[in-house]
Coordinates of C-alpha atoms in Angstrom, one line a residue:
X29 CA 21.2 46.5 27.7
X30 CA 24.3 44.4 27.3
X31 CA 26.2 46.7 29.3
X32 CA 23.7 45.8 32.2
X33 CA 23.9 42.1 31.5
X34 CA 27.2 42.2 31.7
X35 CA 27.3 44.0 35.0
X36 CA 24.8 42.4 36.6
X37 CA 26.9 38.7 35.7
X38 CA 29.8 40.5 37.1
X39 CA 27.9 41.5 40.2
X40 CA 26.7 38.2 40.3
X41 CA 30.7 36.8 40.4
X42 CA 31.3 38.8 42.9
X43 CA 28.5 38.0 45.0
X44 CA 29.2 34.2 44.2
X45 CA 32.5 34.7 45.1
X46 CA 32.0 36.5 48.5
X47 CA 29.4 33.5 50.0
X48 CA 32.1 30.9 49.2
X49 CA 35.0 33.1 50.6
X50 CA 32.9 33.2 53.7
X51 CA 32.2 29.7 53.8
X52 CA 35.6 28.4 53.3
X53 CA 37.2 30.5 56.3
X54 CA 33.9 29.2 58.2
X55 CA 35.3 25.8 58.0
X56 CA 39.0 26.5 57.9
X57 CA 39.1 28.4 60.7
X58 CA 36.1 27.3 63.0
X59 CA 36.1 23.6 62.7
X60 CA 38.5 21.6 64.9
X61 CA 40.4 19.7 62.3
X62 CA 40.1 16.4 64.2
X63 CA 36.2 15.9 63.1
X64 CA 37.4 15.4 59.8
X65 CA 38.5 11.7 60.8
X66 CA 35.3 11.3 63.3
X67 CA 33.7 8.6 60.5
X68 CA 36.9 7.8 58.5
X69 CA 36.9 3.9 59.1
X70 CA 40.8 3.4 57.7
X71 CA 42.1 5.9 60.9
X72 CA 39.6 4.5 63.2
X73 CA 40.6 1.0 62.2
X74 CA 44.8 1.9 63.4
X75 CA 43.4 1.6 66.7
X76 CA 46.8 2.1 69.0
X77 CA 49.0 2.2 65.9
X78 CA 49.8 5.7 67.1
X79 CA 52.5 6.6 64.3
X80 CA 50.7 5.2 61.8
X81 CA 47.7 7.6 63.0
X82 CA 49.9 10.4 63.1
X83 CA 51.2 10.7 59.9
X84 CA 47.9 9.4 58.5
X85 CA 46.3 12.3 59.9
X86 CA 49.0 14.8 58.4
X87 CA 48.6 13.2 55.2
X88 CA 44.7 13.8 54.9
X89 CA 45.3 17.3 56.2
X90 CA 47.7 17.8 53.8
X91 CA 45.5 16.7 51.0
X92 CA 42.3 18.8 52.1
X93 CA 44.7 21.6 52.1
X94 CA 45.1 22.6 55.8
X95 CA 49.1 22.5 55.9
X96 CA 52.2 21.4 54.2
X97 CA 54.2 18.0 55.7
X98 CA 57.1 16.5 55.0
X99 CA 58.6 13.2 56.9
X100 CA 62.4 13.3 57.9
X101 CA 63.4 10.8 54.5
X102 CA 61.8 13.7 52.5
X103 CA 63.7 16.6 54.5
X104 CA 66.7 14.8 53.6
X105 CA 66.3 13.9 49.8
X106 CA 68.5 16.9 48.7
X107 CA 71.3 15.0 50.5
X108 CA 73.2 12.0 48.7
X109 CA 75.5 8.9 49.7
X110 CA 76.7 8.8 53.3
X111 CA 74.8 12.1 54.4
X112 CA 71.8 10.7 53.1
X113 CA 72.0 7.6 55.0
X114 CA 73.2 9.3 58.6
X115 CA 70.4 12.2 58.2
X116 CA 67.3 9.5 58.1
X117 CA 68.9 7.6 60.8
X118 CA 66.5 9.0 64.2
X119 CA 68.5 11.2 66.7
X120 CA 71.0 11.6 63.9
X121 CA 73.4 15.0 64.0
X122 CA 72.4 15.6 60.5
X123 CA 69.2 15.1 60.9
X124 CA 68.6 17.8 63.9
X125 CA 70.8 20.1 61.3
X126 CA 68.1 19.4 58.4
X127 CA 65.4 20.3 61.2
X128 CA 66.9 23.5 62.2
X129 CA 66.7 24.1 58.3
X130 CA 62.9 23.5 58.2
X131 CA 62.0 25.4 61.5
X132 CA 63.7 28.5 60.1
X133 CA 61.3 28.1 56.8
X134 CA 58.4 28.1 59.6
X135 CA 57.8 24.9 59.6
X136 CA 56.9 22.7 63.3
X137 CA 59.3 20.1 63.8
X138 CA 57.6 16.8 65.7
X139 CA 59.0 13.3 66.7
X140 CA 57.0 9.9 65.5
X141 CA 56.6 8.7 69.4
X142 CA 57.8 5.4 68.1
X143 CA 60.7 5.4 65.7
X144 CA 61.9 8.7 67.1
X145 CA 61.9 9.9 63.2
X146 CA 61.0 13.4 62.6
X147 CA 58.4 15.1 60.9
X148 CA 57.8 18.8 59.8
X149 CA 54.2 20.7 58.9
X150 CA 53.6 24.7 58.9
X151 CA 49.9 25.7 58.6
X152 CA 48.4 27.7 55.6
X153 CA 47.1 31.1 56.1
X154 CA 43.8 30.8 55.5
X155 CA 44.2 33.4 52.7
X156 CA 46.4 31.1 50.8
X157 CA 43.3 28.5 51.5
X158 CA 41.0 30.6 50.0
X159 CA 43.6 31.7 46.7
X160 CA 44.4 27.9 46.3
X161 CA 40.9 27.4 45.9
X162 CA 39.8 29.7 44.0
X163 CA 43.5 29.6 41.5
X164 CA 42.8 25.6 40.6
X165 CA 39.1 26.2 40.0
X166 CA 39.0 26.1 36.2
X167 CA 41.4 23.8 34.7
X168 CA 42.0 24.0 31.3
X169 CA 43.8 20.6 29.8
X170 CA 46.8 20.9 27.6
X171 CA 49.9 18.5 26.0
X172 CA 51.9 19.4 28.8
X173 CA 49.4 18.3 31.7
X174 CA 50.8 14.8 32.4
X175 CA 54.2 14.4 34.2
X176 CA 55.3 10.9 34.0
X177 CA 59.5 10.3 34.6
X178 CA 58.8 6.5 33.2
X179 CA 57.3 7.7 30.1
X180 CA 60.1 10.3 28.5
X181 CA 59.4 9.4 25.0
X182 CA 56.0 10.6 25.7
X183 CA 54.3 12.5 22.4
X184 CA 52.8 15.8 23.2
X185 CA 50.1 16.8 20.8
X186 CA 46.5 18.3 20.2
X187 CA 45.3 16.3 16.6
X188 CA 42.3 15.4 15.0
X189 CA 41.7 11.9 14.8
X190 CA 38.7 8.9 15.2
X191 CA 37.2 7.5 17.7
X192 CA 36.7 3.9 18.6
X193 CA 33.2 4.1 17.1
X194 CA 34.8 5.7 13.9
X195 CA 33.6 9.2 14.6
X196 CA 35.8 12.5 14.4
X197 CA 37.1 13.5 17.3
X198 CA 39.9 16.4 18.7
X199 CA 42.0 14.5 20.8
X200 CA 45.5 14.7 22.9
X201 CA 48.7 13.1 23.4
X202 CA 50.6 14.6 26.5
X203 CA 46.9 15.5 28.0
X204 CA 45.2 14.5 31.3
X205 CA 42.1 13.4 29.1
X206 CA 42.7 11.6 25.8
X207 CA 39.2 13.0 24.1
X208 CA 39.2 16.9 24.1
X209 CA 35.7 17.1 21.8
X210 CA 33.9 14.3 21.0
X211 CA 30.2 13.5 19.5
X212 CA 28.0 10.5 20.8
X213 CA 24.2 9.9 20.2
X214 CA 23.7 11.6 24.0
X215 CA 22.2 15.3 24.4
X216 CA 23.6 17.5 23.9
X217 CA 25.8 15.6 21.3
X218 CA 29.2 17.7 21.2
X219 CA 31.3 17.2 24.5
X220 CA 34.1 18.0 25.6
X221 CA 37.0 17.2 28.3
X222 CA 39.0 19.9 27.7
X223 CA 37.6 22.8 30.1
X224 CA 36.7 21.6 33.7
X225 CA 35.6 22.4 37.0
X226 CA 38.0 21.5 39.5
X227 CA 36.1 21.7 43.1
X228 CA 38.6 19.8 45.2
X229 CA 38.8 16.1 46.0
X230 CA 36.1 14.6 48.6
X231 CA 36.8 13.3 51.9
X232 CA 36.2 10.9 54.0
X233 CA 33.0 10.1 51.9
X234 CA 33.6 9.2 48.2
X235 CA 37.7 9.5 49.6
X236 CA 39.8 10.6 46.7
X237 CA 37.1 11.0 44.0
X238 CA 37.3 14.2 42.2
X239 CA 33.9 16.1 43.7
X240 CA 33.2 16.5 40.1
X241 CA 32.9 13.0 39.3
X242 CA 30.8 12.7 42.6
X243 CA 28.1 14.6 42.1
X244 CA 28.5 14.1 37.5
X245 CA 29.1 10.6 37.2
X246 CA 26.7 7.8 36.9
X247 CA 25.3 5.8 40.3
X248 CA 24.9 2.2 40.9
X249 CA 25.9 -1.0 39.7
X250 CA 28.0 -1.4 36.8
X251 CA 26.8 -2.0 33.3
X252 CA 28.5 -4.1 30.8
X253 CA 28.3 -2.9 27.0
X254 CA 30.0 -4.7 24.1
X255 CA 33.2 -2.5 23.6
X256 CA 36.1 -2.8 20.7
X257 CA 39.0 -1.5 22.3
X258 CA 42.2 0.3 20.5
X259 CA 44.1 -2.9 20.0
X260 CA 40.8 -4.5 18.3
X261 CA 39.8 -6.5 21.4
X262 CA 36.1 -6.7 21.5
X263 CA 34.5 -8.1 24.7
X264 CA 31.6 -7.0 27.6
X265 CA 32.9 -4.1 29.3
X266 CA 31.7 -1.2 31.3
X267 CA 34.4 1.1 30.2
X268 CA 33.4 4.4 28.7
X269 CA 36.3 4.9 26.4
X270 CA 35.6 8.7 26.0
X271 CA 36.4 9.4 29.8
X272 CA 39.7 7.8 29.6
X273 CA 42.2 9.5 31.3
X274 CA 46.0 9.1 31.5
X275 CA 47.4 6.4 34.0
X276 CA 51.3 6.7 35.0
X277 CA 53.2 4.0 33.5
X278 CA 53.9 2.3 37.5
X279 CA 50.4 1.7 37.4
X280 CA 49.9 0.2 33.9
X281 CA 49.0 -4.0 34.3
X282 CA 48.7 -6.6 32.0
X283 CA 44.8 -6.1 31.4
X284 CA 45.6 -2.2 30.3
X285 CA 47.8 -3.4 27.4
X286 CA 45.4 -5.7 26.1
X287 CA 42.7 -3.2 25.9
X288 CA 45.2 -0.1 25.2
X289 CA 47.9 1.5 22.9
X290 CA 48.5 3.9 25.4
X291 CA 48.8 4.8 29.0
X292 CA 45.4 6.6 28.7
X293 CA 43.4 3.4 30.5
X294 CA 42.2 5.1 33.3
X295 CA 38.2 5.6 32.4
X296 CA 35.2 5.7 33.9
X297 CA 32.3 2.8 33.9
X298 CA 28.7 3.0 32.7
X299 CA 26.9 2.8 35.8
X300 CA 22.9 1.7 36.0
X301 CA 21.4 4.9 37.9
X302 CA 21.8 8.7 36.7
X303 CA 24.4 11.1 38.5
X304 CA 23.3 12.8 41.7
X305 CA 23.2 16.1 39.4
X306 CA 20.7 14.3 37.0
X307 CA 18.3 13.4 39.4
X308 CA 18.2 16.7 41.7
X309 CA 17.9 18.5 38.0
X310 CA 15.2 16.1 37.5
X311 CA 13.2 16.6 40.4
X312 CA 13.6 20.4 40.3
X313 CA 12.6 20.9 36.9
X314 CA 9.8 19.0 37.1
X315 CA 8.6 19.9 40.2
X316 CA 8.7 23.5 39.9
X317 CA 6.4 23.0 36.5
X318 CA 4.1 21.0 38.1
X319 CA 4.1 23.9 41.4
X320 CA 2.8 26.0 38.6
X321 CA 0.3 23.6 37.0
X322 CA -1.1 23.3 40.2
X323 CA -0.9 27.4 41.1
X324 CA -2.2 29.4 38.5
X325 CA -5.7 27.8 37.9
X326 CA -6.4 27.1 41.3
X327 CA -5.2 31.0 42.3
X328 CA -7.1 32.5 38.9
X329 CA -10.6 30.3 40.4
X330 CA -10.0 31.7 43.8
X331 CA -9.7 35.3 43.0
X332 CA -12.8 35.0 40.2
X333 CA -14.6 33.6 43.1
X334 CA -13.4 36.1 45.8
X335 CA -15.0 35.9 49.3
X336 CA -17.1 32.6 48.6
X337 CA -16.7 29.2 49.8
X338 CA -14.0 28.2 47.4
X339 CA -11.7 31.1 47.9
X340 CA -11.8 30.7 51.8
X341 CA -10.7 27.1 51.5
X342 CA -7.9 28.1 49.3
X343 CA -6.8 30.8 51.7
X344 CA -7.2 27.9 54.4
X345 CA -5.0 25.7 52.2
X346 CA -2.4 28.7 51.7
X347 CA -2.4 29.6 55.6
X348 CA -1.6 25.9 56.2
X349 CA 1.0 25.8 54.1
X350 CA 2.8 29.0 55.4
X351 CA 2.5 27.9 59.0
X352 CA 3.2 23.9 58.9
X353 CA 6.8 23.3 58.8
X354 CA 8.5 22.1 55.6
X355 CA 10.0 18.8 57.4
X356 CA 6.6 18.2 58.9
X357 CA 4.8 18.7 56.0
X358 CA 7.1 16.4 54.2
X359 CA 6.5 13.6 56.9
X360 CA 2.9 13.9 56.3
X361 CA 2.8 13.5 52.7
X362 CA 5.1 10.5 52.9
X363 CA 2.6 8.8 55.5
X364 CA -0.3 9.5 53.1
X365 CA 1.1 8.0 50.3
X366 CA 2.4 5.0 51.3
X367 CA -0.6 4.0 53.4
X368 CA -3.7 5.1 51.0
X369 CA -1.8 4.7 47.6
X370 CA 0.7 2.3 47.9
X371 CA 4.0 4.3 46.9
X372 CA 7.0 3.7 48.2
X373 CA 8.1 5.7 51.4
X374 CA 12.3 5.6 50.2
X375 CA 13.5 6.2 46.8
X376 CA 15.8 3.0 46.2
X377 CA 12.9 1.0 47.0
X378 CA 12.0 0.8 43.3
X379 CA 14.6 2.6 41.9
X380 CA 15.4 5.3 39.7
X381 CA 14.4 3.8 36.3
X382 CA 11.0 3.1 38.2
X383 CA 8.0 6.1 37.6
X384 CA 6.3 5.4 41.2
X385 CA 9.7 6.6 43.0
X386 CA 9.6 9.6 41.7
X387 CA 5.8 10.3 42.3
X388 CA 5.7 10.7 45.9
X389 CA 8.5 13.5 46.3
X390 CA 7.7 15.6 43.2
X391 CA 4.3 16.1 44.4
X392 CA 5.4 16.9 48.1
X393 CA 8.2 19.6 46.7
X394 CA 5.7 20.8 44.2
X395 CA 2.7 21.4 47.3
X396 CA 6.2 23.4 48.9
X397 CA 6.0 26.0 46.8
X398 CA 2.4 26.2 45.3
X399 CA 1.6 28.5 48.8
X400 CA 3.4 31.5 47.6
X401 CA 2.1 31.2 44.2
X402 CA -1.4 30.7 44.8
X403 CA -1.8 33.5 46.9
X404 CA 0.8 36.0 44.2
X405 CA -2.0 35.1 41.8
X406 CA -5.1 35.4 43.6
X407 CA -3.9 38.7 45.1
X408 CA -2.8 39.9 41.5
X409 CA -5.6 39.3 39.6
X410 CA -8.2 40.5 42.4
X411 CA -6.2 43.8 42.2
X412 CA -6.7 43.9 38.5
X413 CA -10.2 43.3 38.5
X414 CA -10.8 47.2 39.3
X415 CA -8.2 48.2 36.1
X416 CA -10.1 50.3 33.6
X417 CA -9.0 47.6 30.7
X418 CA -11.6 45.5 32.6
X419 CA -14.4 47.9 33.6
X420 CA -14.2 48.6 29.6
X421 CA -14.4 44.7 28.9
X422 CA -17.3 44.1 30.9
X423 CA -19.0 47.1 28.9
X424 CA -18.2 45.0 25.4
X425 CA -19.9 42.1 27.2
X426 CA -17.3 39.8 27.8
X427 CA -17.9 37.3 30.2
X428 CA -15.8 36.8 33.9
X429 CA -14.0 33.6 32.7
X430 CA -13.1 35.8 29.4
X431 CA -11.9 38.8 31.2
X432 CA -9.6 36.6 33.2
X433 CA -8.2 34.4 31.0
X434 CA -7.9 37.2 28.1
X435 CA -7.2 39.8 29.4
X436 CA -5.9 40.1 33.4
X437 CA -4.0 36.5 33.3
X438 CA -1.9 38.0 30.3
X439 CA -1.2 40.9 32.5
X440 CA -0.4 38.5 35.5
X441 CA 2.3 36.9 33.5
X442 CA 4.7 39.4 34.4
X443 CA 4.7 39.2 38.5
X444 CA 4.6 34.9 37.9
X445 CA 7.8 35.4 35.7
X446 CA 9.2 37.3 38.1
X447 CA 8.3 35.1 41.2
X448 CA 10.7 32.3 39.3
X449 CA 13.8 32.9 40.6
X450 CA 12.0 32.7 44.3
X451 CA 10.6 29.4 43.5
X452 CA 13.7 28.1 42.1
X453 CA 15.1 28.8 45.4
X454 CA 12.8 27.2 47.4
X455 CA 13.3 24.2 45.3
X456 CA 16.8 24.1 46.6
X457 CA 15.6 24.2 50.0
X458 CA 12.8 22.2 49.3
X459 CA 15.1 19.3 47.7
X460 CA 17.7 19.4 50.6
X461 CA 14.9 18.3 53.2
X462 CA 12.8 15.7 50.5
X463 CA 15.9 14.3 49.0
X464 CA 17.0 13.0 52.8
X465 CA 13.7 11.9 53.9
X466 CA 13.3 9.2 50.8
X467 CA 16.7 8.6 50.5
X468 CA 16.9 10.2 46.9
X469 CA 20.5 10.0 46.0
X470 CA 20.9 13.6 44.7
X471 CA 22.9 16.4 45.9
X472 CA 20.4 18.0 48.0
X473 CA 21.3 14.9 50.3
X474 CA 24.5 15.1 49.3
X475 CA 24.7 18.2 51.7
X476 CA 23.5 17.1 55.1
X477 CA 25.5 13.9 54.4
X478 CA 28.7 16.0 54.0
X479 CA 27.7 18.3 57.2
X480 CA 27.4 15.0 59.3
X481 CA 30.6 13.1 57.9
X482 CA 32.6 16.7 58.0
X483 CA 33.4 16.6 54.5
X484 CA 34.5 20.6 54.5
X485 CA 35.9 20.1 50.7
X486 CA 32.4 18.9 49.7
X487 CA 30.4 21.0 51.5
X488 CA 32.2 24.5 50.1
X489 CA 32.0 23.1 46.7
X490 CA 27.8 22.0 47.3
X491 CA 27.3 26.1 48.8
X492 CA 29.7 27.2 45.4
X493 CA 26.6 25.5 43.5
X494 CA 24.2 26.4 45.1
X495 CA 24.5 29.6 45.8
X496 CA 25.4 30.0 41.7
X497 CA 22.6 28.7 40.8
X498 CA 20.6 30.9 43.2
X499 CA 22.1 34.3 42.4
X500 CA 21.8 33.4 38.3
X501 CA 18.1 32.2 38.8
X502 CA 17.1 36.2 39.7
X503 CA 19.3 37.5 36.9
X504 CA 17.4 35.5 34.7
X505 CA 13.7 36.5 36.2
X506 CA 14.6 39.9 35.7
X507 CA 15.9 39.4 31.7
X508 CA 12.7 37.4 31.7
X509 CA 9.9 40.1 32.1
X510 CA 11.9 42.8 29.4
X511 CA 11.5 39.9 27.4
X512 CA 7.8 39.1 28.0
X513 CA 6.8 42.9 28.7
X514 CA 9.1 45.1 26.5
X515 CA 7.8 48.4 28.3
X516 CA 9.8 47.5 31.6
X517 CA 13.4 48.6 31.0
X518 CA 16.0 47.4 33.5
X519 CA 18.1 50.2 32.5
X520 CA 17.8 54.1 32.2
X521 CA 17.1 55.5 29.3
X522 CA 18.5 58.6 27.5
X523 CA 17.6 61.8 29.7
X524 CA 17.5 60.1 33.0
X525 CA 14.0 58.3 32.7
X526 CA 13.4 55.1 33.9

């Protein structure tokens, strides 16, 4: 059995891996690379400032990974003294001999319309696209992480020290991350910063945020805690002392070395609303319990009342739900709930720390994906009604009610496990269509919001996720029904039978 667990994960990798590949040359290679600046206000605000556009543009290109680029005071860098200062001079001798030197590396030598100073790029291969993503995925934090010429002296070291709260804690000198393991009174208690996910940097939404921290860290406004910093000032701050990361001496000011020993000041605030990955984990959780609150007693009364008035309204309700279209259906709900209950039609209307915002869309995403179950159940336990196991129950005496609840509903558990990872999925689906009609600030809006702002970094990362959690979600159905049915085997067994 572990030898099929472990292949199926590795299946699973590879699968994982092959829908991301695919997506990533999708968007490499299809996509003009102009949309990316189609809502980027800072290039749309140069206006006629056409160098400044240019090399704005090759810059962002650059950093989304498209191409390499180098301006002609950068080509010339290896140069010193009087060679230095005729090759960045425009229409320079030197500086046409430094070009030749690039084009022969590949690169594509272009002139800044105004100054008449060069520039150089050469496009990646989308194969080295595809490798860089894949190379910098998992980053694993070390004493040699940080490169800082200012700070020379600086100590590079894993040790085991305290906290500012006075708890134990495995922390770093030389590190990107100060805190390596640390424990806080927050589920699930142990955390660490020394193993992370590196999905690429977002843009031009959330520009230069990690897409980590997007879709990880904490929304809204910032809240103010009382904090005692390292050098024993204690004041209001919304600084969460365990995300501190290094910040290069340049950057250092005067507020960092009141609160700080050390150059690691960069940190992250306490915000007032949960992460987009909190909330979207919220509403899928609870909506795919409630889609099976709903489902199994409602399909159980339909099939123990087969072919009467009760069971035809169900299969009315189940028919409707197959043929009306998830957007519309959506719309619908929304409109009854805000005009005969009251809720709120948008999610930031109340807020997330508010219970009515989240009534209104966990019932709609819940109704998504009762359809399927409902008619799984009903179809199940009419099917098991002829079995033997009940013909002999009704000979005991047992009533209807007892032989369905007793004995065909604990049969029926097995085919409702295994429709999980089904309804799992269509709580993606369902969540990318809810979360943009209310305005729920989770990442199943996150990804028509990237789509529309051509955020390609963003959106690979979003189908990296969701596909994982997809392919994962049916590996677990299956190790779900050996556990609740130990006679299915997912593997053969000794003398070729299944």
């Amino acid at each position: 059995m572990r030898r099929y667990i472990f292949g199926r994960v590795i299946r699973s990798i590879i699968s994982i891996f092959l829908v991301t590949t695919i997506a990533i040359v999708m968007i490499q290679t299809l996509l003009p690379r102009d949309l990316v600046f189609k809502v980027d206000q800072t290039y749309i605000k140069l206006g006629g400032k056409i160098d400044e556009k240019t090399r704005y543009k090759y810059i962002k290109w650059e950093s989304i990974g498209y191409l390499d680029f180098v301006e002609q005071k950068d080509m010339c860098s290896a140069l010193e003294g009087s060679e230095l200062a005729k090759c960045i001079e425009a229409g320079s001798p030197e500086s046409k001999k430094i070009a030749d030197e690039y084009k022969a590396k590949g690169y594509t030598i272009e002139t800044y319309k105004g100054s008449g100073l060069l520039y150089a790029f050469k496009d990646k291969p989308v194969t080295t696209i595809v490798l860089d993503f894949y190379k910098n995925l998992i980053t694993i934090d070390n004493p040699w992480a940080v490169k800082d010429p200012q700070n020379p002296d600086l100590e590079r070291k894993v040790y085991v020290g305290t906290d500012f709260n006075g708890l134990p804690a495995i922390m770093c000198s030389g590190c990107e991350n100060k805190y390596l393991f640390y424990v806080d009174s927050n589920f699930p208690f142990l955390h660490q910063n020394l193993i992370e996910l590196d999905l690429g940097t977002s843009y031009p939404t959330f520009d230069g945020q990690s897409i980590i921290d997007v879709i990880s860290s904490e929304q809204g406004t910032t809240v103010n805690k009382e904090v005692t910093f390292e050098t024993g000032t204690t004041s209001k701050s919304p600084l969460q002392l365990h995300s501190c990361r290094y910040k290069a001496t340049s950057t250092l000011d005067r507020m960092d070395t009141q609160k700080f020993n050390d150059n690691y000041a960069n940190c992250a605030s306490y915000k007032s609303d949960p992460s987009m990955m909190s909330i979207s984990m919220t509403f899928g959780i609870l909506s795919l319990i409630l889609a099976y609150i709903i489902s199994l007693p409602f399909g159980i009364f339909m099939a123990s009342k087969k072919g009467k008035f009760v069971d035809k309204m169900g299969i009315v309700y189940i028919n409707f739900m197959i043929a009306v279209p998830s957007l519309a259906f959506i719309y619908f709900g929304r409109l009854i709930g805000t005009t005969f209950f009251g809720l709120p039609d948008k999610f930031p209307v109340l807020g997330s720390h508010n219970f009515l915002s989240y009534v209104l869309p966990l019932i709609i995403l819940a109704l998504l994906n009762t359809s399927g179950l409902m008619i799984w159940i009903r179809r199940y336990m009419i099917d098991q009604s002829s079995a033997d196991y009940v013909k002999f129950a009704r000979a005991k005496g047992l009533s209807q009610n007892e032989i369905f609840i007793k004995h065909i509903l604990r049969n029926a558990i097995i085919p409702i496990a295994q429709g999980l990872p089904a309804s799992i999925v269509l709580t993606i689906s369902g969540a990318v269509i809810t979360e943009t009609v209310f305005a729920i600030p989770g990442m199943g809006k996150l990804l028509p919001d990237a789509i529309k702002a051509y955020n390609n970094n963003l959106i690979i990362a979003l189908t990296l996720i969701f596909t994982s959690v997809s392919i994962f979600a049916v590996l677990f159905g299956d190790l779900l029904i050996t556990w609740l049915d130990p006679r299915i085997q997912l593997t053969e067994k000794e003398g070729g039978a299944k």
